[in-house]
Amino acid sequence: MADKYEQVIELAKRRGFLWSSFELYGGTAGFYDYGPLGAMLKRRVENTWRDIFVINEGYYEIEAPTIGIEEIFIASGHVGGFSDPLTECQKCHEAFRADHLVKDVVENPDTLSADELTEIINKNNIRCPECGGKLGTVYEFNLMFKTTIGPGGKRVGYLRPETAQGMFVDFPRLLKFYRDRLPFGATQIGKAYRNEISPRQGVIRLREFTQAEAEIFIDPRNKTHPKFKEVAGIVLNLYSQEGQIAGEMQKMSIGEAVKRGIIAHEFLGYCLAITYRFLMRVGISAEKLRFRQHMKDEMAHYAADCWDAEILSERFGWVEVVGIADRTDYDLKAHAKQSGTELSVYVPYDKPKKIERFVVKPNMGILGPRFKGKAGKIANALKALKPEELKGDHIELTVDGEHIKLEKEAVTFETVTEEVHGETVIPHVIEPSFGIDRIIYSLLEHSYSEEETAGLEEEKGEKEEKRIVLRLPPEVAPVQVAVLPLLTREELIKPANEIVSMLRSAGILVTYDDSGTIGRRYRRNDEIGTPCSITVDYKTLEDGTVTIRDRDSMRQVRADMSGIADNICGLIYSGKPFKEAGTKV
Amino acid sequence: MADKYEQVIELAKRRGFLWSSFELYGGTAGFYDYGPLGAMLKRRVENTWRDIFVINEGYYEIEAPTIGIEEIFIASGHVGGFSDPLTECQKCHEAFRADHLVKDVVENPDTLSADELTEIINKNNIRCPECGGKLGTVYEFNLMFKTTIGPGGKRVGYLRPETAQGMFVDFPRLLKFYRDRLPFGATQIGKAYRNEISPRQGVIRLREFTQAEAEIFIDPRNKTHPKFKEVAGIVLNLYSQEGQIAGEMQKMSIGEAVKRGIIAHEFLGYCLAITYRFLMRVGISAEKLRFRQHMKDEMAHYAADCWDAEILSERFGWVEVVGIADRTDYDLKAHAKQSGTELSVYVPYDKPKKIERFVVKPNMGILGPRFKGKAGKIANALKALKPEELKGDHIELTVDGEHIKLEKEAVTFETVTEEVHGETVIPHVIEPSFGIDRIIYSLLEHSYSEEETAGLEEEKGEKEEKRIVLRLPPEVAPVQVAVLPLLTREELIKPANEIVSMLRSAGILVTYDDSGTIGRRYRRNDEIGTPCSITVDYKTLEDGTVTIRDRDSMRQVRADMSGIADNICGLIYSGKPFKEAGTKV
């Protein structure tokens, strides 16, 4: 029997959600097309994300190119370290990820070097899974797609492996846009690329995929969040470092988790909360969602804390779909170094602070005559001395390799009190990073259901006894309404077309369908997740009412044709209960 | 003085619409970032396009990868012919477009071959514009960005030069999605790439840009459009082939132009109409828009007709922003050939047709014994003969190079009447193709205005006497409302924040601003095109009303705080006149 993945993909292909790319030319692994319904679903999921991150959190979206220049990815570390270990079969020349091939003989193969992997393959006589041939020496294969900008091959370009770098590189411009005040954030929804060695997991591992990322720049001294109280009560499935060691997931409120120090701080906790809200809104099942903390050895060395949102899929198990990290000042420091530009923020204090400062004043009357041209250098070295180095009877220091001994009188020093109005900080970055394609697949799987329909009134005369329903939230359903004249008769088609026009003018995506029995047409719409269907019948001609049918309950109400657009908008966008859409039939 | 382009770009950079990409690393020609306001403006322009093409015309959007495999671009002709002539300076090694360098000495340099260009450069002693050095031999430089899919360099990939091919390659899937019925269309909004030799026109010529394209597959025997009547009265600035020869533009209704055969047919006329409507909705000035027909020698050899929408820009003159072409069956035939798959549609007739068919029946009783194993081949050759070839006393034919002469009795033939239920056609493609980035720049330029404001009540105490206003249509303005407490006082900030929350819940993009004088804050919002501002003052605390100010007229009305979201939605989305938003102040 087909597993859930196969069922979902069969439906997705047949009805125009997901198609293998370049099918006409035999296809290529790692590429998928969104068909007409898939692209609309994706657009709506992205818009829900925007509603949360851009409209409500105020992290404006930007759009940087997908091609980036080499400097960016040298700074980010992708040129040096964004790679997978590759081994090629000497016989059939198929390429494999070496860490995948040894996963049955060693633990944590992803922590091993290419040399270690080569040794393990040789020692265990691991052969080509395709043809049994001997495998070659393992080497690191860089996963960025490489290209050339302009003629002559002078300028290397890479397709971005993540959208994040676009926000980091624009930091100086963003800082000005937000008028030099922390915290602020920028977001990006767009394509990212990863030239996988040999992707074999369908839409779960793509070479070209869509990310939605936020980079939120915060004051490193203050990781609280002003709206934390609003979300503290949200209970999540947490799979913390400790929990993973103990092998158990915990249900815990975000407030509790931050209080206990399980989640590093409020700001990260808040990001977990809005991630949870987003995933619920687009149709992920709460019980198939958990937040897993990165183990200490798994976390990047610079990260303060990192949590993945993982979604349970029947075939692939727990799949990472979101990463939420406190990346500290790593990215800004890296780009500052590479570009030679300071990337920091001057943060004024609420009121000026008085601070004590130790000041050393070299006596140039002594130093000048004695050291001549070198006196300036020595004076600077003296200024840098600390109080304890000036305690003795003599002052000793080394300038340009020369040891110098001076009498106390060569300097005077004192502690002065100064008024300071602010300080310069390098912001820390909180990064929630979403893999949109995996979320789309997951919500298709979670909303897919098959139901027995034998004996159902509307199924009379239908042969199949199975109803496939995609229980998508109305907010993300690609087709929002189906308009169905009961019969293919001119007098019913006319009002049906009028309804189509009214709904389209209100920006609603409508499908019109007049072929086949009404039961069959309901089915066609159930399996693409259309939340409601409007049927025009002879009663419509008498009293101007139509039938509205609810996808999930299959209940029907009778409502006026006039005002139908407002009625439907209420059902789709405002969570109006179905029974309020009209009178019971 | 700065020209309009400089003024617009200065504003665009300063306020976060458009930034040079990779500025931190010195920038690279041909790449621009959309900043926070630019990306939102772009998103809204794209959504307006979707509202027209997807929601209202029913041409579903798809999303194919930006990386394409080689076969696609061999079929499309891009591997062979998507190039510009390049010449490199022998001294400074700068690259130039050869056709641009000779444009002062020859007409139509874009029609010349590389050899012809080399000759002209040599004959006219044209030198490097940068350093005066000698220029090298001209060669064709392919403008696709090239990369490699997977390891080992085995599979070549290209960044797509247009989104169109994604729809052509998906034709078999799309045909099924639309249940085998013509006409149908698919659209795509996404990145496309063109590795320009040396782009020098800012945002007008990008190496990475955004296209919105529709590929509409129609029955080649019927190029009418069911909704043509609705648009026939729209009057456009037409610059037809004849008009260009005469050097004059004509104002003409689309109905008239189709009737006179200036526009090839209704379907193309309809596409011009919805293009016009789209450009008007997003804020292009009608008088700075014209539709120019491709001249015969400029049109692709396969095209039946082609019109560009051109927008007048102060620096660049008339700039092409949309191309609308009848591409006939060129694309589907090319992919059918390359893939070896038939790309056609079986179109059933309304009622079966009776047709007469000439049938030849070989007499196997004669052929069999005489020709043995070769009899089958000869029979097939006989079946293919036409009536006139069977007129003589003998039948003569050549099979496998052998001349054969047969007596009449070797065949019988007759004309039979058959009932035919339909026929197979290769659809023609109507392609409206939009350059989104150029449209964004154009609408910024067209909506940019500077006004004298000396003596204005709200400007009291301001030094500048110039108001910059971006008169964007409310539908596309990035920030939709500014909420401004009159003074930075707790009692005013609180209701202002409540208003912000109410508006955000309704999906409205709000900016909150409490720094500087109220006049200054109005100005900040005028120059980014925010259609209205809401001011909270002490009267708000008394009677729950706020001031709403209109960007364009600077008029103010007083309205209730409760219901403010609906009120603002009406102004932004439904074209409610401003005076109906409240009572005159």
Coordinates of N, CA and C in Angstrom, one line a residue, chain A residues 13-16 19 21-25 27-28 31-37 39-40 42-43 50-51 54-56 58 60-69 71-72 75 86 93 95 141 145-152 154-155 159 166 168-170 172-174 177 179 181 191 193 195-197 207-208 210 335 338-339 341 343 479 504-505 507-511 513 515 524, chain B residues 13-16 19 21-25 27-28 31-37 39-40 42-43 50-51 54-56 58 60-69 71-72 75 86 93 95 141 145-152 154-155 159 166 168-170 172-174 177 179 181 191 193 195-197 207-208 210 335 338-339 341 343 479 504-505 507-511 513 515 524:
Chain A
K13 N 0.6 15.9 -7.4 CA 0.9 15.9 -8.9 C -0.3 16.0 -9.7
R14 N -1.3 15.1 -9.3 CA -2.5 15.0 -10.2 C -3.3 16.3 -10.2
R15 N -3.4 17.0 -9.1 CA -4.2 18.2 -9.0 C -3.4 19.5 -9.2
G16 N -2.1 19.5 -9.4 CA -1.4 20.7 -9.7 C -0.8 21.4 -8.5
W19 N 4.9 19.5 -9.0 CA 5.3 18.7 -10.2 C 6.9 18.6 -10.2
S21 N 10.3 19.0 -11.6 CA 10.7 20.0 -12.7 C 11.2 19.3 -13.9
F22 N 11.1 20.0 -15.0 CA 11.7 19.5 -16.3 C 11.3 18.1 -16.6
E23 N 10.1 17.7 -16.3 CA 9.6 16.4 -16.5 C 9.6 16.0 -18.0
L24 N 9.3 17.1 -18.8 CA 9.3 16.9 -20.3 C 10.7 16.4 -20.7
Y25 N 11.7 16.7 -20.0 CA 13.1 16.3 -20.4 C 13.6 15.2 -19.4
G27 N 13.3 15.1 -16.1 CA 13.5 15.6 -14.7 C 14.9 15.6 -14.2
T28 N 15.1 16.3 -13.1 CA 16.4 16.4 -12.4 C 16.2 16.4 -10.9
F31 N 14.8 19.3 -7.8 CA 14.0 20.5 -8.3 C 12.5 20.1 -8.4
Y32 N 11.7 21.0 -7.9 CA 10.3 20.8 -8.0 C 9.6 22.1 -8.5
D33 N 8.6 21.9 -9.2 CA 7.7 23.1 -9.6 C 6.5 23.1 -8.7
Y34 N 6.1 24.3 -8.4 CA 4.8 24.5 -7.8 C 3.8 24.7 -8.9
G35 N 2.9 23.8 -9.0 CA 1.8 24.0 -10.0 C 0.8 25.0 -9.6
P36 N -0.3 25.2 -10.4 CA -1.2 26.3 -10.2 C -1.7 26.4 -8.7
L37 N -2.1 25.2 -8.2 CA -2.6 25.3 -6.8 C -1.5 25.4 -5.8
A39 N 1.4 26.9 -6.1 CA 2.0 28.2 -6.1 C 1.1 29.1 -5.3
M40 N -0.2 29.0 -5.5 CA -1.2 29.8 -4.8 C -1.1 29.5 -3.3
K42 N 1.4 28.3 -1.7 CA 2.7 28.9 -1.2 C 2.6 30.4 -1.0
R43 N 2.0 31.0 -1.9 CA 1.9 32.5 -1.8 C 1.1 32.9 -0.6
R50 N 4.3 37.0 6.3 CA 4.5 38.4 6.3 C 3.6 39.1 7.3
D51 N 2.3 38.7 7.4 CA 1.4 39.3 8.3 C 2.0 39.3 9.7
V54 N 6.2 41.0 9.2 CA 6.4 42.3 8.7 C 5.3 43.3 9.2
I55 N 4.0 42.9 9.1 CA 3.0 43.8 9.5 C 2.9 43.9 11.0
N56 N 2.9 42.8 11.7 CA 2.7 42.9 13.1 C 3.9 43.1 14.0
G58 N 6.7 44.3 12.6 CA 7.4 45.5 12.1 C 8.8 45.3 11.5
Y60 N 10.6 44.9 8.5 CA 10.4 45.2 7.1 C 11.1 44.1 6.2
E61 N 10.5 43.8 5.1 CA 11.0 42.8 4.2 C 12.0 43.6 3.2
I62 N 13.1 43.0 2.9 CA 13.9 43.6 1.8 C 14.0 42.5 0.7
E63 N 14.6 42.9 -0.4 CA 14.8 41.9 -1.5 C 16.2 42.1 -2.1
A64 N 17.1 41.3 -1.7 CA 18.5 41.3 -2.2 C 18.6 40.3 -3.4
P65 N 19.7 40.4 -4.2 CA 19.8 39.5 -5.3 C 20.1 38.1 -4.8
T66 N 19.7 37.1 -5.7 CA 20.0 35.7 -5.4 C 21.5 35.4 -5.7
I67 N 22.1 36.2 -6.6 CA 23.5 36.0 -6.9 C 24.2 36.9 -6.0
G68 N 25.3 36.4 -5.4 CA 26.1 37.2 -4.5 C 27.5 37.1 -4.9
I69 N 28.3 38.2 -4.5 CA 29.7 38.2 -4.9 C 30.5 37.5 -3.9
E71 N 33.2 38.0 -1.9 CA 33.5 38.6 -0.6 C 32.5 38.2 0.4
I72 N 31.2 38.3 0.1 CA 30.2 38.0 1.1 C 30.3 36.6 1.6
A75 N 33.3 36.0 3.9 CA 33.0 36.5 5.2 C 32.1 35.6 6.0
L86 N 32.2 14.0 -0.2 CA 31.8 13.3 -1.4 C 32.7 12.2 -1.7
H93 N 30.8 5.8 -11.5 CA 31.0 7.2 -11.4 C 29.8 8.0 -10.8
A95 N 28.0 9.7 -7.7 CA 28.6 10.4 -6.5 C 27.7 10.2 -5.3
F141 N 33.0 18.7 -1.0 CA 32.4 19.3 -2.2 C 31.6 20.5 -1.7
F145 N 26.2 26.9 -5.7 CA 26.3 26.9 -7.2 C 27.2 28.1 -7.6
K146 N 28.1 27.9 -8.4 CA 29.1 28.9 -8.8 C 28.8 29.4 -10.2
T147 N 29.0 30.7 -10.4 CA 28.9 31.2 -11.7 C 29.9 32.4 -11.9
T148 N 29.7 33.1 -13.0 CA 30.7 34.2 -13.3 C 29.8 35.4 -13.6
I149 N 30.2 36.6 -13.1 CA 29.5 37.8 -13.3 C 30.2 38.6 -14.4
G150 N 29.5 38.9 -15.5 CA 30.2 39.7 -16.6 C 31.1 38.8 -17.4
P151 N 31.7 39.4 -18.4 CA 32.5 38.5 -19.3 C 33.9 38.3 -18.8
G152 N 34.6 37.3 -19.3 CA 36.0 37.1 -19.1 C 36.3 36.3 -17.8
K154 N 36.2 37.1 -14.8 CA 37.0 37.8 -13.8 C 36.3 37.8 -12.5
R155 N 35.0 37.8 -12.4 CA 34.3 38.0 -11.2 C 33.5 36.8 -10.8
L159 N 25.3 31.5 -6.2 CA 23.9 31.6 -5.8 C 23.8 31.5 -4.3
G166 N 22.0 38.8 2.8 CA 21.5 40.0 2.2 C 21.2 41.0 3.3
F168 N 22.6 41.1 6.4 CA 23.8 41.5 7.1 C 24.6 42.5 6.3
V169 N 24.7 42.3 5.0 CA 25.4 43.2 4.1 C 24.7 44.6 4.1
D170 N 23.4 44.6 4.2 CA 22.7 45.9 4.2 C 22.6 46.5 5.6
P172 N 24.4 48.6 7.4 CA 24.5 50.1 7.6 C 23.3 50.8 7.0
R173 N 22.7 50.4 5.9 CA 21.6 51.0 5.3 C 20.3 50.8 6.2
L174 N 20.2 49.6 6.7 CA 19.1 49.3 7.6 C 19.1 50.1 8.9
F177 N 17.8 53.4 8.1 CA 16.4 53.3 7.9 C 15.6 53.3 9.2
R179 N 16.6 54.6 11.9 CA 17.0 55.8 12.6 C 17.9 55.4 13.8
R181 N 18.2 53.0 15.9 CA 17.7 52.5 17.2 C 17.6 51.0 17.2
K191 N 14.4 32.8 -2.9 CA 15.1 31.5 -3.2 C 16.5 31.5 -2.6
Y193 N 19.8 28.3 -2.5 CA 20.3 27.2 -3.3 C 21.4 26.4 -2.6
N195 N 23.7 23.1 -3.8 CA 24.0 22.1 -4.8 C 24.2 20.7 -4.3
E196 N 23.2 20.1 -3.8 CA 23.3 18.8 -3.1 C 24.0 17.7 -4.0
I197 N 24.8 16.9 -3.4 CA 25.5 15.9 -4.1 C 24.6 14.9 -4.8
R207 N 17.5 21.3 -4.3 CA 18.7 22.1 -4.7 C 18.3 23.6 -4.8
E208 N 17.0 23.9 -5.1 CA 16.6 25.3 -5.1 C 15.3 25.3 -4.2
T210 N 12.9 27.7 -1.0 CA 12.5 29.1 -0.6 C 12.6 29.2 0.9
H335 N 31.6 40.3 8.8 CA 31.5 41.3 7.6 C 32.3 42.5 7.9
Q338 N 35.9 41.5 7.0 CA 36.1 41.3 5.6 C 36.0 42.6 4.8
S339 N 35.1 43.5 5.2 CA 34.9 44.8 4.5 C 35.7 45.9 5.0
T341 N 34.9 47.8 7.5 CA 33.9 48.8 7.9 C 33.4 48.4 9.2
L343 N 30.8 47.8 11.9 CA 29.3 47.5 11.9 C 28.9 47.5 13.3
V479 N -7.7 27.6 -3.8 CA -9.0 28.1 -4.4 C -9.9 28.3 -3.2
R504 N -14.8 37.6 -7.6 CA -13.5 38.0 -8.2 C -13.2 39.5 -7.9
S505 N -14.2 40.4 -8.0 CA -14.0 41.8 -7.8 C -13.6 42.0 -6.3
G507 N -11.5 40.1 -4.9 CA -10.2 39.5 -4.8 C -10.1 38.1 -4.4
I508 N -11.3 37.4 -4.5 CA -11.4 36.0 -4.1 C -11.1 35.1 -5.3
L509 N -10.3 34.1 -5.0 CA -10.0 33.1 -6.1 C -11.1 32.1 -6.2
V510 N -11.8 32.1 -7.4 CA -13.0 31.3 -7.6 C -12.7 30.3 -8.7
T511 N -13.3 29.1 -8.5 CA -13.3 28.2 -9.7 C -14.7 28.0 -10.0
D513 N -17.3 25.4 -12.0 CA -17.3 24.1 -12.5 C -18.7 23.6 -12.8
S515 N -19.2 20.6 -14.9 CA -19.2 19.3 -15.5 C -19.2 18.2 -14.5
R524 N -14.2 17.0 -6.2 CA -13.0 17.6 -6.8 C -12.5 18.8 -6.0
Chain B
K13 N 17.2 55.9 -2.3 CA 18.3 55.4 -1.5 C 18.1 55.8 -0.1
R14 N 17.9 57.1 0.1 CA 17.8 57.7 1.4 C 16.7 57.1 2.3
R15 N 15.5 56.8 1.6 CA 14.4 56.4 2.4 C 14.2 54.8 2.3
G16 N 15.1 54.1 1.6 CA 14.9 52.7 1.7 C 14.1 52.0 0.6
W19 N 18.6 50.3 -3.1 CA 20.0 50.4 -2.7 C 20.8 49.6 -3.7
S21 N 23.3 47.0 -4.6 CA 23.7 45.8 -3.9 C 25.1 45.7 -3.5
F22 N 25.4 45.0 -2.5 CA 26.8 44.8 -2.0 C 27.6 46.1 -1.8
E23 N 26.9 47.1 -1.4 CA 27.5 48.4 -1.2 C 28.7 48.3 -0.2
L24 N 28.5 47.4 0.8 CA 29.5 47.2 1.8 C 30.8 46.8 1.2
Y25 N 30.7 46.1 0.0 CA 31.9 45.6 -0.6 C 32.2 46.4 -1.9
G27 N 30.0 47.4 -4.2 CA 28.9 47.3 -5.2 C 29.4 46.6 -6.5
T28 N 28.4 46.2 -7.3 CA 28.6 45.5 -8.6 C 27.5 46.0 -9.5
F31 N 23.2 45.1 -10.3 CA 22.4 44.5 -9.1 C 21.9 45.6 -8.2
Y32 N 20.6 45.5 -7.9 CA 20.0 46.5 -7.0 C 19.3 45.7 -5.9
D33 N 19.3 46.2 -4.7 CA 18.5 45.7 -3.6 C 17.2 46.5 -3.5
Y34 N 16.1 45.9 -3.2 CA 14.9 46.6 -2.8 C 15.0 46.7 -1.3
G35 N 15.0 48.0 -0.8 CA 15.1 48.2 0.7 C 13.7 48.0 1.2
P36 N 13.5 48.3 2.5 CA 12.2 48.0 3.2 C 11.0 48.6 2.5
L37 N 11.1 49.8 2.0 CA 9.9 50.4 1.4 C 9.8 49.9 -0.1
A39 N 10.8 47.0 -1.3 CA 10.3 45.6 -1.4 C 8.8 45.6 -1.2
M40 N 8.3 46.4 -0.3 CA 6.8 46.4 0.0 C 6.1 47.0 -1.2
K42 N 7.1 46.9 -4.3 CA 7.2 45.8 -5.3 C 6.2 44.7 -5.1
R43 N 6.1 44.3 -3.8 CA 5.1 43.3 -3.5 C 3.7 43.7 -3.8
R50 N -1.3 40.2 -10.0 CA -1.9 38.9 -9.7 C -3.5 39.1 -9.7
D51 N -3.9 40.2 -9.1 CA -5.3 40.4 -9.0 C -5.9 40.4 -10.4
V54 N -4.3 36.6 -12.4 CA -4.6 35.4 -11.8 C -6.1 35.3 -11.3
I55 N -6.5 36.3 -10.4 CA -7.8 36.2 -9.9 C -8.8 36.5 -10.9
N56 N -8.7 37.6 -11.7 CA -9.7 38.0 -12.6 C -9.7 37.3 -14.0
G58 N -8.1 34.4 -14.5 CA -8.0 33.0 -14.2 C -6.8 32.3 -14.8
Y60 N -3.7 30.8 -13.7 CA -3.1 30.5 -12.5 C -1.6 30.7 -12.6
E61 N -1.0 31.1 -11.4 CA 0.4 31.3 -11.3 C 1.1 29.9 -11.0
I62 N 2.3 29.7 -11.6 CA 3.1 28.5 -11.2 C 4.4 29.1 -10.7
E63 N 5.2 28.2 -10.2 CA 6.6 28.6 -9.8 C 7.6 27.5 -10.1
A64 N 8.3 27.8 -11.2 CA 9.3 26.8 -11.7 C 10.7 27.3 -11.2
P65 N 11.7 26.4 -11.2 CA 13.0 26.9 -10.7 C 13.6 28.0 -11.5
T66 N 14.5 28.7 -10.9 CA 15.3 29.7 -11.6 C 16.4 29.1 -12.4
I67 N 16.9 27.9 -11.9 CA 17.9 27.2 -12.6 C 17.2 26.3 -13.6
G68 N 17.7 26.3 -14.8 CA 17.1 25.4 -15.8 C 18.2 24.5 -16.4
I69 N 17.8 23.3 -16.9 CA 18.7 22.4 -17.5 C 19.0 22.8 -19.0
E71 N 18.8 21.4 -21.9 CA 17.9 21.0 -23.0 C 16.8 22.1 -23.2
I72 N 16.4 22.7 -22.1 CA 15.3 23.7 -22.2 C 15.8 24.9 -23.1
A75 N 16.3 24.2 -26.8 CA 15.0 24.2 -27.5 C 14.6 25.7 -27.7
L86 N 30.6 41.4 -28.2 CA 31.6 41.9 -27.2 C 32.9 42.2 -27.9
H93 N 41.7 46.2 -20.9 CA 40.9 44.9 -20.8 C 39.5 45.1 -20.4
A95 N 35.6 45.5 -21.1 CA 34.7 44.9 -22.1 C 33.6 45.8 -22.5
F141 N 28.9 37.0 -27.1 CA 29.1 36.6 -25.7 C 27.7 36.2 -25.2
F145 N 23.8 33.2 -17.4 CA 24.7 32.8 -16.3 C 24.7 31.3 -16.3
K146 N 25.9 30.7 -16.3 CA 26.1 29.3 -16.4 C 26.5 28.7 -15.1
T147 N 26.1 27.5 -14.8 CA 26.5 26.9 -13.6 C 26.5 25.4 -13.8
T148 N 26.8 24.6 -12.7 CA 26.8 23.2 -12.8 C 25.9 22.6 -11.8
I149 N 25.1 21.6 -12.2 CA 24.2 21.0 -11.2 C 24.8 19.7 -10.7
G150 N 25.0 19.5 -9.4 CA 25.6 18.3 -8.9 C 27.1 18.3 -9.0
P151 N 27.7 17.3 -8.5 CA 29.2 17.3 -8.6 C 29.7 16.8 -9.9
G152 N 31.0 17.1 -10.2 CA 31.7 16.5 -11.3 C 31.5 17.3 -12.6
K154 N 29.1 17.4 -14.6 CA 28.5 16.6 -15.6 C 27.3 17.3 -16.3
R155 N 26.5 18.0 -15.4 CA 25.3 18.6 -15.9 C 25.3 20.1 -15.9
L159 N 20.9 30.0 -15.3 CA 19.9 30.8 -14.7 C 19.0 31.2 -15.8
G166 N 9.4 28.1 -18.2 CA 8.8 27.2 -17.2 C 7.4 26.8 -17.5
F168 N 6.2 26.7 -20.7 CA 6.2 25.9 -21.9 C 6.5 24.4 -21.5
V169 N 7.5 24.3 -20.7 CA 8.0 22.9 -20.3 C 6.8 22.2 -19.5
D170 N 6.0 23.0 -18.8 CA 4.9 22.3 -18.0 C 3.7 22.2 -18.9
P172 N 2.3 19.9 -20.8 CA 1.4 18.7 -20.7 C 0.7 18.7 -19.3
R173 N 1.3 19.1 -18.3 CA 0.7 19.1 -16.9 C -0.4 20.2 -16.9
L174 N -0.1 21.4 -17.5 CA -1.1 22.5 -17.4 C -2.3 22.1 -18.2
F177 N -4.3 20.0 -16.1 CA -4.9 20.8 -15.0 C -6.2 21.5 -15.5
R179 N -8.1 20.6 -17.8 CA -8.9 19.6 -18.3 C -9.1 19.7 -19.9
R181 N -8.9 21.9 -22.2 CA -9.7 22.8 -22.9 C -8.9 24.1 -23.1
K191 N 12.3 35.8 -10.6 CA 13.6 36.3 -11.0 C 14.0 35.7 -12.4
Y193 N 17.5 36.4 -15.4 CA 18.9 36.8 -15.3 C 19.4 37.0 -16.7
N195 N 23.3 38.1 -18.1 CA 24.7 38.5 -17.7 C 25.2 39.6 -18.6
E196 N 24.7 40.8 -18.4 CA 25.1 41.9 -19.3 C 26.6 42.1 -19.3
I197 N 27.1 42.5 -20.5 CA 28.5 42.8 -20.6 C 29.0 43.9 -19.8
R207 N 21.2 42.8 -14.1 CA 21.7 41.5 -14.4 C 20.7 40.5 -13.8
E208 N 20.1 40.9 -12.7 CA 19.1 40.0 -12.0 C 17.8 40.9 -11.9
T210 N 13.2 41.1 -12.1 CA 11.9 40.4 -11.9 C 11.0 40.5 -13.1
H335 N 9.9 22.8 -28.3 CA 10.1 21.9 -27.2 C 9.6 20.5 -27.6
Q338 N 12.6 19.1 -29.5 CA 13.8 18.8 -28.6 C 13.5 17.6 -27.7
S339 N 12.2 17.5 -27.2 CA 11.9 16.5 -26.2 C 11.4 15.2 -26.8
T341 N 8.3 14.8 -27.7 CA 7.0 14.6 -27.1 C 6.0 15.5 -27.9
L343 N 3.3 18.1 -28.4 CA 2.7 19.1 -27.5 C 1.5 19.7 -28.3
V479 N 3.9 52.0 3.0 CA 3.4 52.3 4.3 C 2.0 52.9 4.1
R504 N -3.0 47.1 12.6 CA -2.1 45.9 12.3 C -3.0 44.7 12.2
S505 N -3.9 44.6 13.1 CA -4.8 43.4 13.1 C -5.6 43.3 11.8
G507 N -4.3 43.9 9.1 CA -3.4 43.7 8.0 C -2.8 44.9 7.4
I508 N -3.0 46.1 8.0 CA -2.5 47.3 7.4 C -1.1 47.6 7.9
L509 N -0.2 48.1 7.0 CA 1.1 48.4 7.4 C 1.2 49.8 7.9
V510 N 1.5 49.9 9.2 CA 1.5 51.2 9.9 C 2.9 51.6 10.4
T511 N 3.2 52.9 10.3 CA 4.4 53.3 11.0 C 4.0 54.2 12.1
D513 N 5.3 57.2 14.6 CA 6.4 58.2 14.7 C 6.0 59.3 15.7
S515 N 8.7 61.4 16.8 CA 9.9 62.3 17.0 C 9.9 63.5 16.0
R524 N 8.0 63.6 6.4 CA 8.7 62.3 6.3 C 7.8 61.3 5.6

